[in-house]
Amino acid sequence: MTVLPDPLRAAFRAVPREPFLPAAQRGRAEIDAPLPIGAGQTNSQPSTVADMLSLLEVRPGHRVLDLGAGSGWTTALLAQLVGPDGSVIGLERQEQLLGPARAALAAHDPAGVAEIRRARPGVLGAPEDAPFDRILVSAGAEQLPQELLEQLADPGVLVIPVREQMLRIVREGEDVRQSVHGAYRFVPLVEDPG
Ligand SMILES: C[S@@+](CC[C@H](N)C(=O)[O-])C[C@H]1O[C@@H](n2cnc3c(N)ncnc32)[C@H](O)[C@@H]1O
């Protein structure tokens, strides 16, 4: 794991991975590997989550979209990072993951700034709640989705794996800059979550 900024270290301390895992996986929480959470999906590898959150540079008060909430772990970590003046919307397309993710989140979001919603058919992201200061995508895309760029605030940052490369997109006015931050494997982003 890379050296983490203090707020990120504090967030990982406040939000352990274990309660976000199915009972049968909890004994493996310390392993730095993705772990199955049901519906063919995974709770992401901790070092990958740390890398992505480092790139995202979340600040207190930010409005954040967590696309691919899965177990709810990243949603809860983001809730810690935005603090009581921010907000986080987690989106998940697999119905069966919503209950456990919401239950674990409720126990780790004392300020109640985060929620997990079922992704809507035909809609990528949450355009009705845009713009977002930060967007985290924890599933692998084939190309950079224009819909998500349109949901970014100005300025705004999007972190997303595209064709197994971690991209950091910074929007400032008409200027959209992209940088590449290493190779990562993810479950696929389903463009139409319906
Ligand atoms: C790597 S997994 C979970 C990551 C999660 N942050 C965690 O650590 O538990 C990615 C999730 O993205 C979800 N997903 C894929 N495409 C989606 C979409 N278009 N909208 C919402 N969720 C999506 C999958 O169902 C899966 O649960």
mmCIF file of C-alpha atoms and ligand atoms in Angstrom:
data_model
loop_
_atom_site.group_PDB
_atom_site.id
_atom_site.type_symbol
_atom_site.label_atom_id
_atom_site.label_comp_id
_atom_site.label_asym_id
_atom_site.label_seq_id
_atom_site.Cartn_x
_atom_site.Cartn_y
_atom_site.Cartn_z
ATOM 1 C CA MET A 1 0.000 0.000 0.000
ATOM 2 C CA THR A 2 1.282 3.494 -0.815
ATOM 3 C CA VAL A 3 1.836 6.058 1.965
ATOM 4 C CA LEU A 4 -1.615 7.444 2.677
ATOM 5 C CA PRO A 5 -2.506 11.027 3.561
ATOM 6 C CA ASP A 6 -3.696 11.384 7.186
ATOM 7 C CA PRO A 7 -7.437 11.790 6.427
ATOM 8 C CA LEU A 8 -7.389 8.617 4.365
ATOM 9 C CA ARG A 9 -5.584 6.667 7.097
ATOM 10 C CA ALA A 10 -8.172 7.910 9.604
ATOM 11 C CA ALA A 11 -11.019 6.855 7.288
ATOM 12 C CA PHE A 12 -9.616 3.310 6.968
ATOM 13 C CA ARG A 13 -9.308 3.140 10.765
ATOM 14 C CA ALA A 14 -12.899 4.354 11.259
ATOM 15 C CA VAL A 15 -14.357 2.046 8.599
ATOM 16 C CA PRO A 16 -12.915 -1.469 8.788
ATOM 17 C CA ARG A 17 -13.489 -3.786 5.847
ATOM 18 C CA GLU A 18 -14.739 -6.776 7.846
ATOM 19 C CA PRO A 19 -18.367 -5.734 8.535
ATOM 20 C CA PHE A 20 -18.866 -5.058 4.826
ATOM 21 C CA LEU A 21 -18.064 -8.685 3.949
ATOM 22 C CA PRO A 22 -20.419 -11.683 3.975
ATOM 23 C CA ALA A 23 -19.983 -13.753 7.167
ATOM 24 C CA ALA A 24 -18.084 -16.483 5.320
ATOM 25 C CA GLN A 25 -15.457 -13.978 4.106
ATOM 26 C CA ARG A 26 -14.903 -11.986 7.307
ATOM 27 C CA GLY A 27 -11.941 -14.084 8.406
ATOM 28 C CA ARG A 28 -10.165 -13.011 5.217
ATOM 29 C CA ALA A 29 -10.664 -9.264 5.686
ATOM 30 C CA GLU A 30 -6.929 -8.633 6.229
ATOM 31 C CA ILE A 31 -5.956 -10.238 2.908
ATOM 32 C CA ASP A 32 -5.046 -7.703 0.257
ATOM 33 C CA ALA A 33 -7.198 -9.268 -2.456
ATOM 34 C CA PRO A 34 -10.711 -8.787 -3.835
ATOM 35 C CA LEU A 35 -13.251 -10.937 -1.972
ATOM 36 C CA PRO A 36 -16.609 -12.338 -3.188
ATOM 37 C CA ILE A 37 -19.740 -10.590 -1.891
ATOM 38 C CA GLY A 38 -22.382 -12.501 -3.922
ATOM 39 C CA ALA A 39 -24.058 -11.950 -7.296
ATOM 40 C CA GLY A 40 -20.667 -12.601 -8.953
ATOM 41 C CA GLN A 41 -19.314 -9.309 -7.564
ATOM 42 C CA THR A 42 -16.401 -8.442 -5.295
ATOM 43 C CA ASN A 43 -15.389 -6.171 -2.457
ATOM 44 C CA SER A 44 -12.344 -4.441 -3.949
ATOM 45 C CA GLN A 45 -8.753 -5.118 -2.897
ATOM 46 C CA PRO A 46 -7.828 -2.725 -0.041
ATOM 47 C CA SER A 47 -4.643 -1.441 -1.721
ATOM 48 C CA THR A 48 -6.657 -0.682 -4.870
ATOM 49 C CA VAL A 49 -9.278 1.204 -2.822
ATOM 50 C CA ALA A 50 -6.456 3.172 -1.167
ATOM 51 C CA ASP A 51 -4.908 4.007 -4.546
ATOM 52 C CA MET A 52 -8.246 5.150 -5.978
ATOM 53 C CA LEU A 53 -9.162 7.259 -2.949
ATOM 54 C CA SER A 54 -5.685 8.859 -3.008
ATOM 55 C CA LEU A 55 -6.231 9.831 -6.636
ATOM 56 C CA LEU A 56 -9.733 11.140 -5.910
ATOM 57 C CA GLU A 57 -8.525 13.722 -3.319
ATOM 58 C CA VAL A 58 -11.862 13.967 -1.496
ATOM 59 C CA ARG A 59 -12.236 16.995 0.783
ATOM 60 C CA PRO A 60 -14.713 17.776 3.600
ATOM 61 C CA GLY A 61 -17.970 19.106 2.196
ATOM 62 C CA HIS A 62 -17.656 17.417 -1.201
ATOM 63 C CA ARG A 63 -20.621 15.871 -3.004
ATOM 64 C CA VAL A 64 -19.518 12.432 -4.183
ATOM 65 C CA LEU A 65 -20.949 9.734 -6.450
ATOM 66 C CA ASP A 66 -19.769 6.167 -5.694
ATOM 67 C CA LEU A 67 -20.689 4.168 -8.795
ATOM 68 C CA GLY A 68 -20.571 0.429 -8.104
ATOM 69 C CA ALA A 69 -21.164 0.526 -4.339
ATOM 70 C CA GLY A 70 -21.076 -3.298 -4.032
ATOM 71 C CA SER A 71 -20.510 -4.088 -0.351
ATOM 72 C CA GLY A 72 -20.922 -0.424 0.661
ATOM 73 C CA TRP A 73 -17.332 -0.183 1.943
ATOM 74 C CA THR A 74 -16.196 2.578 -0.411
ATOM 75 C CA THR A 75 -19.455 4.473 0.211
ATOM 76 C CA ALA A 76 -18.744 4.426 3.966
ATOM 77 C CA LEU A 77 -15.086 5.432 3.474
ATOM 78 C CA LEU A 78 -16.225 8.341 1.309
ATOM 79 C CA ALA A 79 -18.768 9.343 3.981
ATOM 80 C CA GLN A 80 -15.888 9.662 6.457
ATOM 81 C CA LEU A 81 -13.858 11.735 4.018
ATOM 82 C CA VAL A 82 -16.633 14.223 3.142
ATOM 83 C CA GLY A 83 -17.611 14.696 6.814
ATOM 84 C CA PRO A 84 -20.899 16.108 8.123
ATOM 85 C CA ASP A 85 -21.104 18.873 5.491
ATOM 86 C CA GLY A 86 -20.716 16.572 2.500
ATOM 87 C CA SER A 87 -22.847 13.896 0.862
ATOM 88 C CA VAL A 88 -22.313 10.565 -0.860
ATOM 89 C CA ILE A 89 -24.616 8.687 -3.216
ATOM 90 C CA GLY A 90 -23.660 5.047 -3.713
ATOM 91 C CA LEU A 91 -25.209 3.303 -6.722
ATOM 92 C CA GLU A 92 -25.440 -0.451 -7.135
ATOM 93 C CA ARG A 93 -27.171 -2.454 -9.878
ATOM 94 C CA GLN A 94 -27.361 -5.831 -8.066
ATOM 95 C CA GLU A 95 -30.541 -5.914 -5.994
ATOM 96 C CA GLN A 96 -29.297 -8.646 -3.644
ATOM 97 C CA LEU A 97 -26.293 -6.565 -2.547
ATOM 98 C CA LEU A 98 -28.339 -3.559 -1.472
ATOM 99 C CA GLY A 99 -29.635 -4.880 1.885
ATOM 100 C CA PRO A 100 -26.273 -5.960 3.366
ATOM 101 C CA ALA A 101 -24.524 -2.866 1.972
ATOM 102 C CA ARG A 102 -27.102 -0.512 3.483
ATOM 103 C CA ALA A 103 -26.992 -2.302 6.857
ATOM 104 C CA ALA A 104 -23.191 -2.095 7.067
ATOM 105 C CA LEU A 105 -23.229 1.533 5.922
ATOM 106 C CA ALA A 106 -25.811 2.491 8.572
ATOM 107 C CA ALA A 107 -23.423 1.297 11.285
ATOM 108 C CA HIS A 108 -20.496 3.309 9.877
ATOM 109 C CA ASP A 109 -22.024 6.624 8.820
ATOM 110 C CA PRO A 110 -22.856 8.368 12.110
ATOM 111 C CA ALA A 111 -23.516 11.707 10.402
ATOM 112 C CA GLY A 112 -25.949 10.034 7.960
ATOM 113 C CA VAL A 113 -24.432 11.724 4.901
ATOM 114 C CA ALA A 114 -24.406 8.652 2.633
ATOM 115 C CA GLU A 115 -27.066 6.509 0.993
ATOM 116 C CA ILE A 116 -27.028 3.533 -1.360
ATOM 117 C CA ARG A 117 -29.522 3.465 -4.214
ATOM 118 C CA ARG A 118 -30.403 0.861 -6.798
ATOM 119 C CA ALA A 119 -29.097 1.988 -10.190
ATOM 120 C CA ARG A 120 -31.952 2.770 -12.587
ATOM 121 C CA PRO A 121 -32.429 0.998 -15.933
ATOM 122 C CA GLY A 122 -31.071 3.017 -18.828
ATOM 123 C CA VAL A 123 -29.312 5.551 -16.578
ATOM 124 C CA LEU A 124 -25.583 5.554 -15.884
ATOM 125 C CA GLY A 125 -24.804 7.465 -12.700
ATOM 126 C CA ALA A 126 -27.212 9.903 -11.053
ATOM 127 C CA PRO A 127 -27.719 12.810 -13.470
ATOM 128 C CA GLU A 128 -30.689 14.029 -11.389
ATOM 129 C CA ASP A 129 -28.314 14.763 -8.480
ATOM 130 C CA ALA A 130 -25.371 16.099 -10.505
ATOM 131 C CA PRO A 131 -23.024 17.899 -10.399
ATOM 132 C CA PHE A 132 -20.620 15.913 -8.221
ATOM 133 C CA ASP A 133 -17.272 17.232 -6.998
ATOM 134 C CA ARG A 134 -15.908 13.705 -7.146
ATOM 135 C CA ILE A 135 -16.968 10.507 -8.932
ATOM 136 C CA LEU A 136 -15.484 7.110 -8.043
ATOM 137 C CA VAL A 137 -16.181 4.197 -10.408
ATOM 138 C CA SER A 138 -15.274 0.775 -8.998
ATOM 139 C CA ALA A 139 -16.073 -1.276 -12.126
ATOM 140 C CA GLY A 140 -14.115 -1.473 -15.364
ATOM 141 C CA ALA A 141 -15.356 0.478 -18.409
ATOM 142 C CA GLU A 142 -14.559 -0.162 -22.071
ATOM 143 C CA GLN A 143 -14.368 3.557 -22.699
ATOM 144 C CA LEU A 144 -14.670 6.774 -20.737
ATOM 145 C CA PRO A 145 -18.449 7.306 -20.338
ATOM 146 C CA GLN A 146 -19.472 10.763 -21.582
ATOM 147 C CA GLU A 147 -22.521 10.658 -19.239
ATOM 148 C CA LEU A 148 -20.221 10.631 -16.210
ATOM 149 C CA LEU A 149 -18.106 13.519 -17.511
ATOM 150 C CA GLU A 150 -21.339 15.482 -17.800
ATOM 151 C CA GLN A 151 -22.126 14.740 -14.125
ATOM 152 C CA LEU A 152 -18.819 16.223 -12.916
ATOM 153 C CA ALA A 153 -18.763 19.602 -11.219
ATOM 154 C CA ASP A 154 -16.410 22.337 -12.373
ATOM 155 C CA PRO A 155 -13.811 21.769 -11.043
ATOM 156 C CA GLY A 156 -14.271 18.040 -10.534
ATOM 157 C CA VAL A 157 -12.347 14.763 -10.469
ATOM 158 C CA LEU A 158 -13.387 11.343 -11.790
ATOM 159 C CA VAL A 159 -11.399 8.158 -11.063
ATOM 160 C CA ILE A 160 -12.316 5.181 -13.242
ATOM 161 C CA PRO A 161 -10.644 2.037 -14.590
ATOM 162 C CA VAL A 162 -10.899 1.948 -18.398
ATOM 163 C CA ARG A 163 -9.623 -1.122 -20.268
ATOM 164 C CA GLU A 164 -7.679 -2.092 -17.106
ATOM 165 C CA GLN A 165 -5.908 1.282 -16.813
ATOM 166 C CA MET A 166 -6.719 3.522 -13.855
ATOM 167 C CA LEU A 167 -7.638 6.956 -15.200
ATOM 168 C CA ARG A 168 -7.849 10.229 -13.297
ATOM 169 C CA ILE A 169 -9.930 12.801 -15.126
ATOM 170 C CA VAL A 170 -9.818 16.423 -14.017
ATOM 171 C CA ARG A 171 -12.427 18.801 -15.350
ATOM 172 C CA GLU A 172 -11.772 22.561 -15.174
ATOM 173 C CA GLY A 173 -14.119 24.617 -17.302
ATOM 174 C CA GLU A 174 -13.896 23.375 -20.886
ATOM 175 C CA ASP A 175 -10.565 21.743 -20.078
ATOM 176 C CA VAL A 176 -10.680 17.970 -19.420
ATOM 177 C CA ARG A 177 -7.301 16.440 -18.554
ATOM 178 C CA GLN A 178 -6.619 12.721 -18.274
ATOM 179 C CA SER A 179 -3.737 10.910 -16.571
ATOM 180 C CA VAL A 180 -3.014 7.166 -16.304
ATOM 181 C CA HIS A 181 -2.122 5.530 -12.968
ATOM 182 C CA GLY A 182 -1.302 1.871 -13.509
ATOM 183 C CA ALA A 183 -3.031 -1.394 -14.402
ATOM 184 C CA TYR A 184 -5.927 -2.848 -12.384
ATOM 185 C CA ARG A 185 -8.521 -5.567 -13.021
ATOM 186 C CA PHE A 186 -12.189 -5.000 -12.153
ATOM 187 C CA VAL A 187 -15.576 -6.592 -12.663
ATOM 188 C CA PRO A 188 -17.196 -4.934 -15.713
ATOM 189 C CA LEU A 189 -19.096 -1.667 -15.576
ATOM 190 C CA VAL A 190 -22.540 -2.394 -17.038
ATOM 191 C CA GLU A 191 -23.343 0.689 -19.103
ATOM 192 C CA ASP A 192 -27.083 0.075 -18.851
ATOM 193 C CA PRO A 193 -27.574 -1.059 -15.247
ATOM 194 C CA GLY A 194 -31.192 -2.210 -15.850
HETATM 195 C C1 LIG B 1 -15.755 -4.246 -7.609
HETATM 196 S S1 LIG B 1 -17.470 -4.294 -7.256
HETATM 197 C C2 LIG B 1 -17.744 -3.468 -5.723
HETATM 198 C C3 LIG B 1 -16.831 -2.362 -5.342
HETATM 199 C C4 LIG B 1 -17.230 -1.714 -4.048
HETATM 200 N N1 LIG B 1 -16.788 -0.369 -4.076
HETATM 201 C C5 LIG B 1 -16.713 -2.521 -2.862
HETATM 202 O O1 LIG B 1 -15.553 -2.382 -2.499
HETATM 203 O O2 LIG B 1 -17.479 -3.344 -2.365
HETATM 204 C C6 LIG B 1 -18.213 -3.205 -8.467
HETATM 205 C C7 LIG B 1 -19.718 -3.125 -8.409
HETATM 206 O O3 LIG B 1 -20.160 -2.316 -9.504
HETATM 207 C C8 LIG B 1 -21.490 -2.715 -9.818
HETATM 208 N N2 LIG B 1 -21.873 -2.121 -11.106
HETATM 209 C C9 LIG B 1 -21.443 -2.437 -12.345
HETATM 210 N N3 LIG B 1 -22.012 -1.626 -13.250
HETATM 211 C C10 LIG B 1 -22.824 -0.765 -12.559
HETATM 212 C C11 LIG B 1 -23.684 0.336 -12.918
HETATM 213 N N4 LIG B 1 -23.815 0.726 -14.172
HETATM 214 N N5 LIG B 1 -24.359 0.983 -11.943
HETATM 215 C C12 LIG B 1 -24.230 0.601 -10.648
HETATM 216 N N6 LIG B 1 -23.426 -0.422 -10.236
HETATM 217 C C13 LIG B 1 -22.741 -1.085 -11.188
HETATM 218 C C14 LIG B 1 -21.405 -4.229 -9.748
HETATM 219 O O4 LIG B 1 -22.668 -4.827 -9.579
HETATM 220 C C15 LIG B 1 -20.457 -4.440 -8.531
HETATM 221 O O5 LIG B 1 -21.176 -4.677 -7.355
#
